[in-house]
Short mmCIF file of C-alpha atoms in Angstrom, two decimals:
data_model
loop_
_atom_site.label_atom_id
_atom_site.label_comp_id
_atom_site.label_asym_id
_atom_site.label_seq_id
_atom_site.Cartn_x
_atom_site.Cartn_y
_atom_site.Cartn_z
CA UNK A 1 15.38 9.09 -9.71
CA UNK A 2 17.37 7.65 -6.80
CA UNK A 3 18.86 10.52 -4.84
CA UNK A 4 18.33 9.41 -1.24
CA UNK A 5 18.60 5.85 0.09
CA UNK A 6 17.34 4.89 3.57
CA UNK A 7 18.83 2.00 5.55
CA UNK A 8 16.84 1.19 8.73
CA UNK A 9 19.12 -0.30 11.40
CA UNK A 10 18.31 -1.87 14.74
CA UNK A 11 21.79 -2.65 16.08
CA UNK A 12 21.95 -6.20 14.72
CA UNK A 13 24.65 -7.53 12.43
CA UNK A 14 21.87 -8.92 10.26
CA UNK A 15 20.43 -5.48 9.55
CA UNK A 16 23.95 -4.13 8.96
CA UNK A 17 24.63 -6.78 6.32
CA UNK A 18 22.84 -4.71 3.63
CA UNK A 19 25.22 -1.79 4.03
CA UNK A 20 27.61 -2.96 1.25
CA UNK A 21 24.70 -3.13 -1.23
CA UNK A 22 23.33 0.23 -0.10
CA UNK A 23 26.76 1.88 -0.30
CA UNK A 24 27.42 0.35 -3.72
CA UNK A 25 24.17 1.72 -5.11
CA UNK A 26 24.70 5.09 -3.45
CA UNK A 27 28.11 5.39 -5.10
CA UNK A 28 26.92 4.26 -8.54
CA UNK A 29 23.76 6.40 -8.47
CA UNK A 30 25.32 9.43 -6.83
CA UNK A 31 22.80 9.12 -3.99
CA UNK A 32 22.99 10.13 -0.35
CA UNK A 33 22.86 7.29 2.18
CA UNK A 34 20.72 7.89 5.27
CA UNK A 35 21.31 5.53 8.19
CA UNK A 36 18.17 5.46 10.31
CA UNK A 37 17.17 4.09 13.70
CA UNK A 38 13.81 4.46 15.40
CA UNK A 39 13.63 3.95 19.15
CA UNK A 40 11.00 1.30 19.72
CA UNK A 41 8.56 1.35 22.60
CA UNK A 42 8.85 -1.65 24.91
CA UNK A 43 11.72 -2.94 22.78
CA UNK A 44 13.15 -6.40 23.53
CA UNK A 45 16.69 -6.55 24.94
CA UNK A 46 18.01 -8.36 21.89
CA UNK A 47 17.20 -8.44 18.19
CA UNK A 48 18.42 -11.23 15.90
CA UNK A 49 20.78 -12.26 18.71
CA UNK A 50 22.36 -8.82 19.13
CA UNK A 51 21.85 -5.95 21.57
CA UNK A 52 18.75 -3.92 20.67
CA UNK A 53 19.40 -0.18 20.70
CA UNK A 54 16.90 1.51 23.01
CA UNK A 55 18.83 4.62 24.10
CA UNK A 56 19.00 7.58 21.68
CA UNK A 57 22.57 8.53 22.64
CA UNK A 58 23.74 4.96 22.21
CA UNK A 59 21.92 4.70 18.90
CA UNK A 60 23.50 7.92 17.59
CA UNK A 61 26.97 6.69 18.53
CA UNK A 62 26.23 3.43 16.75
CA UNK A 63 25.15 5.18 13.55
CA UNK A 64 28.20 7.46 13.70
CA UNK A 65 30.42 4.39 13.86
CA UNK A 66 28.70 2.74 10.91
CA UNK A 67 28.87 5.97 8.90
CA UNK A 68 32.66 5.97 9.18
CA UNK A 69 32.70 2.39 7.94
CA UNK A 70 30.57 2.93 4.83
CA UNK A 71 31.63 6.47 3.87
CA UNK A 72 34.13 6.09 1.08
CA UNK A 73 34.75 7.83 -2.23
CA UNK A 74 31.95 10.20 -3.19
CA UNK A 75 29.29 8.60 -0.95
CA UNK A 76 27.63 11.09 1.40
CA UNK A 77 26.32 9.49 4.59
CA UNK A 78 23.75 11.07 6.89
CA UNK A 79 22.43 9.72 10.22
CA UNK A 80 19.10 10.12 11.93
CA UNK A 81 17.77 8.72 15.21
CA UNK A 82 14.07 9.11 15.91
CA UNK A 83 14.36 9.42 19.67
CA UNK A 84 10.65 9.39 20.56
CA UNK A 85 9.63 5.81 21.30
CA UNK A 86 7.65 4.31 18.43
CA UNK A 87 4.94 1.66 18.89
CA UNK A 88 5.01 0.98 15.14
CA UNK A 89 8.53 0.94 13.67
CA UNK A 90 7.33 0.18 10.13
CA UNK A 91 5.05 3.21 10.22
CA UNK A 92 7.96 5.33 11.43
CA UNK A 93 10.12 4.14 8.51
CA UNK A 94 7.33 4.95 6.04
CA UNK A 95 6.79 8.41 7.56
CA UNK A 96 10.51 9.17 7.46
CA UNK A 97 10.60 8.15 3.80
CA UNK A 98 8.21 11.00 3.14
CA UNK A 99 9.87 13.45 5.51
CA UNK A 100 13.39 12.85 4.15
CA UNK A 101 12.31 12.44 0.50
CA UNK A 102 13.61 8.89 0.32
CA UNK A 103 13.71 7.17 -3.07
CA UNK A 104 14.74 3.68 -1.94
CA UNK A 105 14.66 1.64 1.27
CA UNK A 106 17.23 -1.13 1.71
CA UNK A 107 16.41 -3.98 4.10
CA UNK A 108 17.83 -7.41 4.79
CA UNK A 109 16.30 -10.70 3.69
CA UNK A 110 17.66 -13.72 5.50
CA UNK A 111 17.40 -17.48 5.51
CA UNK A 112 14.79 -19.40 7.44
CA UNK A 113 12.65 -22.51 7.32
CA UNK A 114 10.34 -21.08 4.67
CA UNK A 115 9.91 -18.06 2.44
CA UNK A 116 7.83 -16.19 5.00
CA UNK A 117 10.66 -16.51 7.54
CA UNK A 118 13.21 -15.17 5.09
CA UNK A 119 12.07 -11.61 5.60
CA UNK A 120 13.51 -9.75 8.58
CA UNK A 121 10.72 -9.93 11.14
CA UNK A 122 7.50 -8.20 10.23
CA UNK A 123 9.04 -4.81 9.49
CA UNK A 124 9.96 -5.40 5.84
CA UNK A 125 6.57 -6.92 5.09
CA UNK A 126 4.78 -3.85 6.43
CA UNK A 127 7.06 -1.32 4.74
CA UNK A 128 6.41 -3.03 1.40
CA UNK A 129 2.68 -3.47 1.91
CA UNK A 130 1.89 -0.10 3.47
CA UNK A 131 4.41 2.22 1.85
CA UNK A 132 4.96 3.41 -1.71
CA UNK A 133 8.77 3.78 -1.75
CA UNK A 134 10.66 1.06 -3.66
CA UNK A 135 12.23 -1.51 -1.33
CA UNK A 136 15.41 -3.49 -1.99
CA UNK A 137 15.69 -6.75 -0.07
CA UNK A 138 19.14 -8.33 0.05
CA UNK A 139 20.68 -11.30 1.80
CA UNK A 140 23.98 -11.02 3.69
CA UNK A 141 26.87 -10.92 1.25
CA UNK A 142 29.82 -13.25 1.86
CA UNK A 143 32.37 -11.11 0.02
CA UNK A 144 31.34 -7.45 -0.41
CA UNK A 145 34.48 -6.82 -2.49
CA UNK A 146 32.91 -8.86 -5.30
CA UNK A 147 29.67 -6.88 -5.23
CA UNK A 148 28.62 -5.59 -8.65
CA UNK A 149 25.47 -5.52 -10.76
CA UNK A 150 26.34 -6.73 -14.26
CA UNK A 151 22.98 -8.21 -15.27
CA UNK A 152 19.53 -7.12 -14.11
CA UNK A 153 16.48 -9.36 -14.56
CA UNK A 154 13.13 -7.60 -15.07
CA UNK A 155 9.99 -9.80 -15.04
CA UNK A 156 7.16 -8.34 -17.14
CA UNK A 157 3.67 -9.63 -17.89
CA UNK A 158 2.85 -7.63 -20.99
CA UNK A 159 0.64 -5.06 -19.25
CA UNK A 160 1.36 -1.40 -18.44
CA UNK A 161 0.65 -2.08 -14.75
CA UNK A 162 4.00 -3.80 -14.24
CA UNK A 163 6.14 -1.56 -16.42
CA UNK A 164 7.05 0.84 -13.55
CA UNK A 165 9.92 -1.57 -12.88
CA UNK A 166 11.46 -0.74 -16.27
CA UNK A 167 12.58 2.89 -15.73
CA UNK A 168 14.04 1.97 -12.34
CA UNK A 169 15.88 -1.05 -13.75
CA UNK A 170 17.04 1.13 -16.64
CA UNK A 171 18.48 3.80 -14.35
CA UNK A 172 20.37 1.23 -12.29
CA UNK A 173 21.62 -0.50 -15.44
CA UNK A 174 23.00 2.78 -16.80
CA UNK A 175 24.66 3.66 -13.50
CA UNK A 176 26.21 0.22 -13.02
CA UNK A 177 27.02 -0.54 -16.65
CA UNK A 178 24.69 -3.53 -16.50
CA UNK A 179 22.74 -5.38 -19.16
CA UNK A 180 18.99 -5.90 -18.89
CA UNK A 181 17.31 -9.29 -19.23
CA UNK A 182 13.54 -9.23 -19.63
CA UNK A 183 11.39 -12.27 -18.92
CA UNK A 184 7.69 -12.83 -19.54
CA UNK A 185 6.22 -16.02 -18.08
CA UNK A 186 3.29 -17.73 -19.80
CA UNK A 187 1.76 -20.64 -17.87
CA UNK A 188 1.29 -24.12 -19.25
CA UNK A 189 -1.99 -26.00 -18.90
CA UNK A 190 -0.51 -27.82 -15.90
CA UNK A 191 0.59 -24.62 -14.13
CA UNK A 192 -2.55 -22.51 -14.51
CA UNK A 193 -3.75 -20.55 -11.51
CA UNK A 194 -6.55 -22.02 -9.45
CA UNK A 195 -8.98 -19.55 -11.00
CA UNK A 196 -8.18 -20.67 -14.54
CA UNK A 197 -7.51 -24.37 -13.92
CA UNK A 198 -11.22 -25.18 -13.90
CA UNK A 199 -11.69 -23.65 -17.32
CA UNK A 200 -8.60 -25.48 -18.55
CA UNK A 201 -9.98 -28.80 -17.36
CA UNK A 202 -13.36 -28.22 -19.02
CA UNK A 203 -11.95 -26.83 -22.26
CA UNK A 204 -8.40 -28.16 -22.57
CA UNK A 205 -8.05 -27.61 -26.31
CA UNK A 206 -9.35 -24.07 -26.09
CA UNK A 207 -7.11 -23.27 -23.13
CA UNK A 208 -4.06 -24.68 -24.92
CA UNK A 209 -4.83 -22.42 -27.90
CA UNK A 210 -5.27 -19.42 -25.58
CA UNK A 211 -1.89 -20.05 -23.98
CA UNK A 212 -0.15 -20.46 -27.33
CA UNK A 213 -1.62 -17.13 -28.40
CA UNK A 214 -0.41 -15.60 -25.13
CA UNK A 215 3.09 -16.83 -25.90
CA UNK A 216 3.05 -15.27 -29.36
CA UNK A 217 1.74 -12.01 -27.94
CA UNK A 218 4.48 -12.08 -25.29
CA UNK A 219 7.14 -12.41 -27.98
CA UNK A 220 5.73 -9.42 -29.88
CA UNK A 221 5.48 -7.39 -26.67
CA UNK A 222 9.07 -8.11 -25.63
CA UNK A 223 10.36 -7.32 -29.11
CA UNK A 224 8.77 -3.89 -28.82
CA UNK A 225 10.34 -3.27 -25.42
CA UNK A 226 13.74 -4.44 -26.67
CA UNK A 227 13.56 -2.08 -29.64
CA UNK A 228 12.71 0.85 -27.39
CA UNK A 229 15.48 0.15 -24.87
CA UNK A 230 18.06 -0.69 -27.53
CA UNK A 231 17.40 2.58 -29.33
CA UNK A 232 18.23 4.30 -26.04
CA UNK A 233 21.62 2.60 -26.03
CA UNK A 234 20.95 -0.11 -23.46
CA UNK A 235 22.13 -3.71 -23.86
CA UNK A 236 18.98 -5.81 -23.49
CA UNK A 237 17.81 -9.35 -24.22
CA UNK A 238 14.55 -11.12 -23.46
CA UNK A 239 12.85 -14.48 -23.24
CA UNK A 240 9.40 -15.98 -22.89
CA UNK A 241 9.41 -18.72 -20.25
CA UNK A 242 6.68 -21.31 -19.76
CA UNK A 243 5.48 -22.70 -16.45
CA UNK A 244 4.70 -21.52 -12.94
CA UNK A 245 5.57 -17.84 -12.60
CA UNK A 246 7.78 -17.66 -9.49
CA UNK A 247 9.90 -20.78 -10.27
CA UNK A 248 10.29 -19.65 -13.89
CA UNK A 249 11.55 -16.22 -12.83
CA UNK A 250 13.97 -17.73 -10.32
CA UNK A 251 15.19 -20.17 -12.95
CA UNK A 252 15.76 -17.32 -15.39
CA UNK A 253 17.77 -15.47 -12.73
CA UNK A 254 19.98 -18.53 -12.19
CA UNK A 255 20.44 -19.34 -15.88
CA UNK A 256 21.38 -15.79 -16.81
CA UNK A 257 23.54 -15.17 -13.73
CA UNK A 258 21.44 -12.16 -12.79
CA UNK A 259 22.85 -9.95 -10.03
CA UNK A 260 19.57 -8.16 -9.30
CA UNK A 261 15.87 -8.72 -9.89
CA UNK A 262 13.64 -5.66 -10.32
CA UNK A 263 9.95 -6.52 -10.14
CA UNK A 264 6.74 -4.50 -9.91
CA UNK A 265 4.42 -5.60 -7.13
CA UNK A 266 1.03 -4.57 -5.77
CA UNK A 267 0.50 -3.43 -2.21
CA UNK A 268 -2.40 -4.75 -0.22
CA UNK A 269 -4.57 -3.19 2.43
CA UNK A 270 -3.54 -5.87 4.92
CA UNK A 271 -0.32 -7.79 5.44
CA UNK A 272 -2.08 -11.13 5.12
CA UNK A 273 -3.63 -10.15 1.81
CA UNK A 274 -0.27 -9.02 0.47
CA UNK A 275 1.57 -12.24 1.27
CA UNK A 276 -1.17 -14.81 0.73
CA UNK A 277 -0.58 -16.64 -2.53
CA UNK A 278 1.48 -13.82 -4.03
CA UNK A 279 4.24 -14.45 -6.56
CA UNK A 280 6.53 -11.71 -5.23
CA UNK A 281 7.16 -13.09 -1.71
CA UNK A 282 8.05 -16.47 -3.19
CA UNK A 283 10.66 -14.81 -5.38
CA UNK A 284 12.01 -12.75 -2.49
CA UNK A 285 12.17 -15.78 -0.22
CA UNK A 286 14.06 -18.00 -2.63
CA UNK A 287 16.19 -15.54 -4.60
CA UNK A 288 19.93 -15.78 -4.14
CA UNK A 289 20.34 -12.19 -5.39
CA UNK A 290 18.84 -8.88 -4.21
CA UNK A 291 15.24 -8.17 -5.21
CA UNK A 292 14.04 -4.62 -5.76
CA UNK A 293 10.28 -4.23 -5.35
CA UNK A 294 8.52 -1.35 -7.09
CA UNK A 295 5.00 -0.57 -5.98
CA UNK A 296 2.30 -0.53 -8.62
CA UNK A 297 -0.66 1.78 -8.25
CA UNK A 298 -3.99 0.75 -9.73
CA UNK A 299 -5.45 -2.60 -10.69
CA UNK A 300 -4.74 -5.44 -8.27
CA UNK A 301 -3.17 -8.71 -9.29
CA UNK A 302 -1.76 -11.82 -7.66
CA UNK A 303 1.79 -10.62 -8.09
#
């Protein structure tokens, strides 16, 4: 499934910080690592406090240098500089994903004053919202030597629309020797979405009964998934959490010492629509571990 991994780089140490994660996955999955830089039209002199690469020759030399650093063991590293100035870098990344048959894009998530500022500029937002290739967002790692995926958290909601995360999480778990932890979050009456809160206020007893039924259904659903994965030889456990979705998922990641979160997410036709009120960006912004986003095709949701 994952044979080619793309790492967009702009010359900044921040963008480079995902290289240990990308190289780790490339080695475990037997994938080729493609280091990519697109020359940007009217590029600023600096990016994230570092020199912004605007010359193709300079950019190629930079990628060559990084390739030597990350090429170890069986990892094959390729380099590509798109030398024609691009007015839309995100679009260029998406187009090169198709051209180079990319299966995963790895980008950096970084700290900021709020979850929106934790994504590197606007590029990652657009690649996620406009593209279809899975995107892994990771924060800078303090000690790359300790990097390993031992436990993978997979949030599910009991519908087929969000199960595309499962085969991807399964492949990574097999390659890394990791265990899977499934979580299904059922809201409480106090954490209902705005759309359902009105009904809950008018019919509190009925809504409480509906949520209790949802919890029972979630247990049955997860038991079925566990049986299927266990029969395939995968170590897997699950839980039904109650409360607000994003905080419950983040809490599950902390409690279970998850090393990676794999979550299915819907794209949107506009960047604002994708980020507004969505569960996924809140998880990405506050997660202490890498988050792999898998695009869902079909019915929209708030996730």
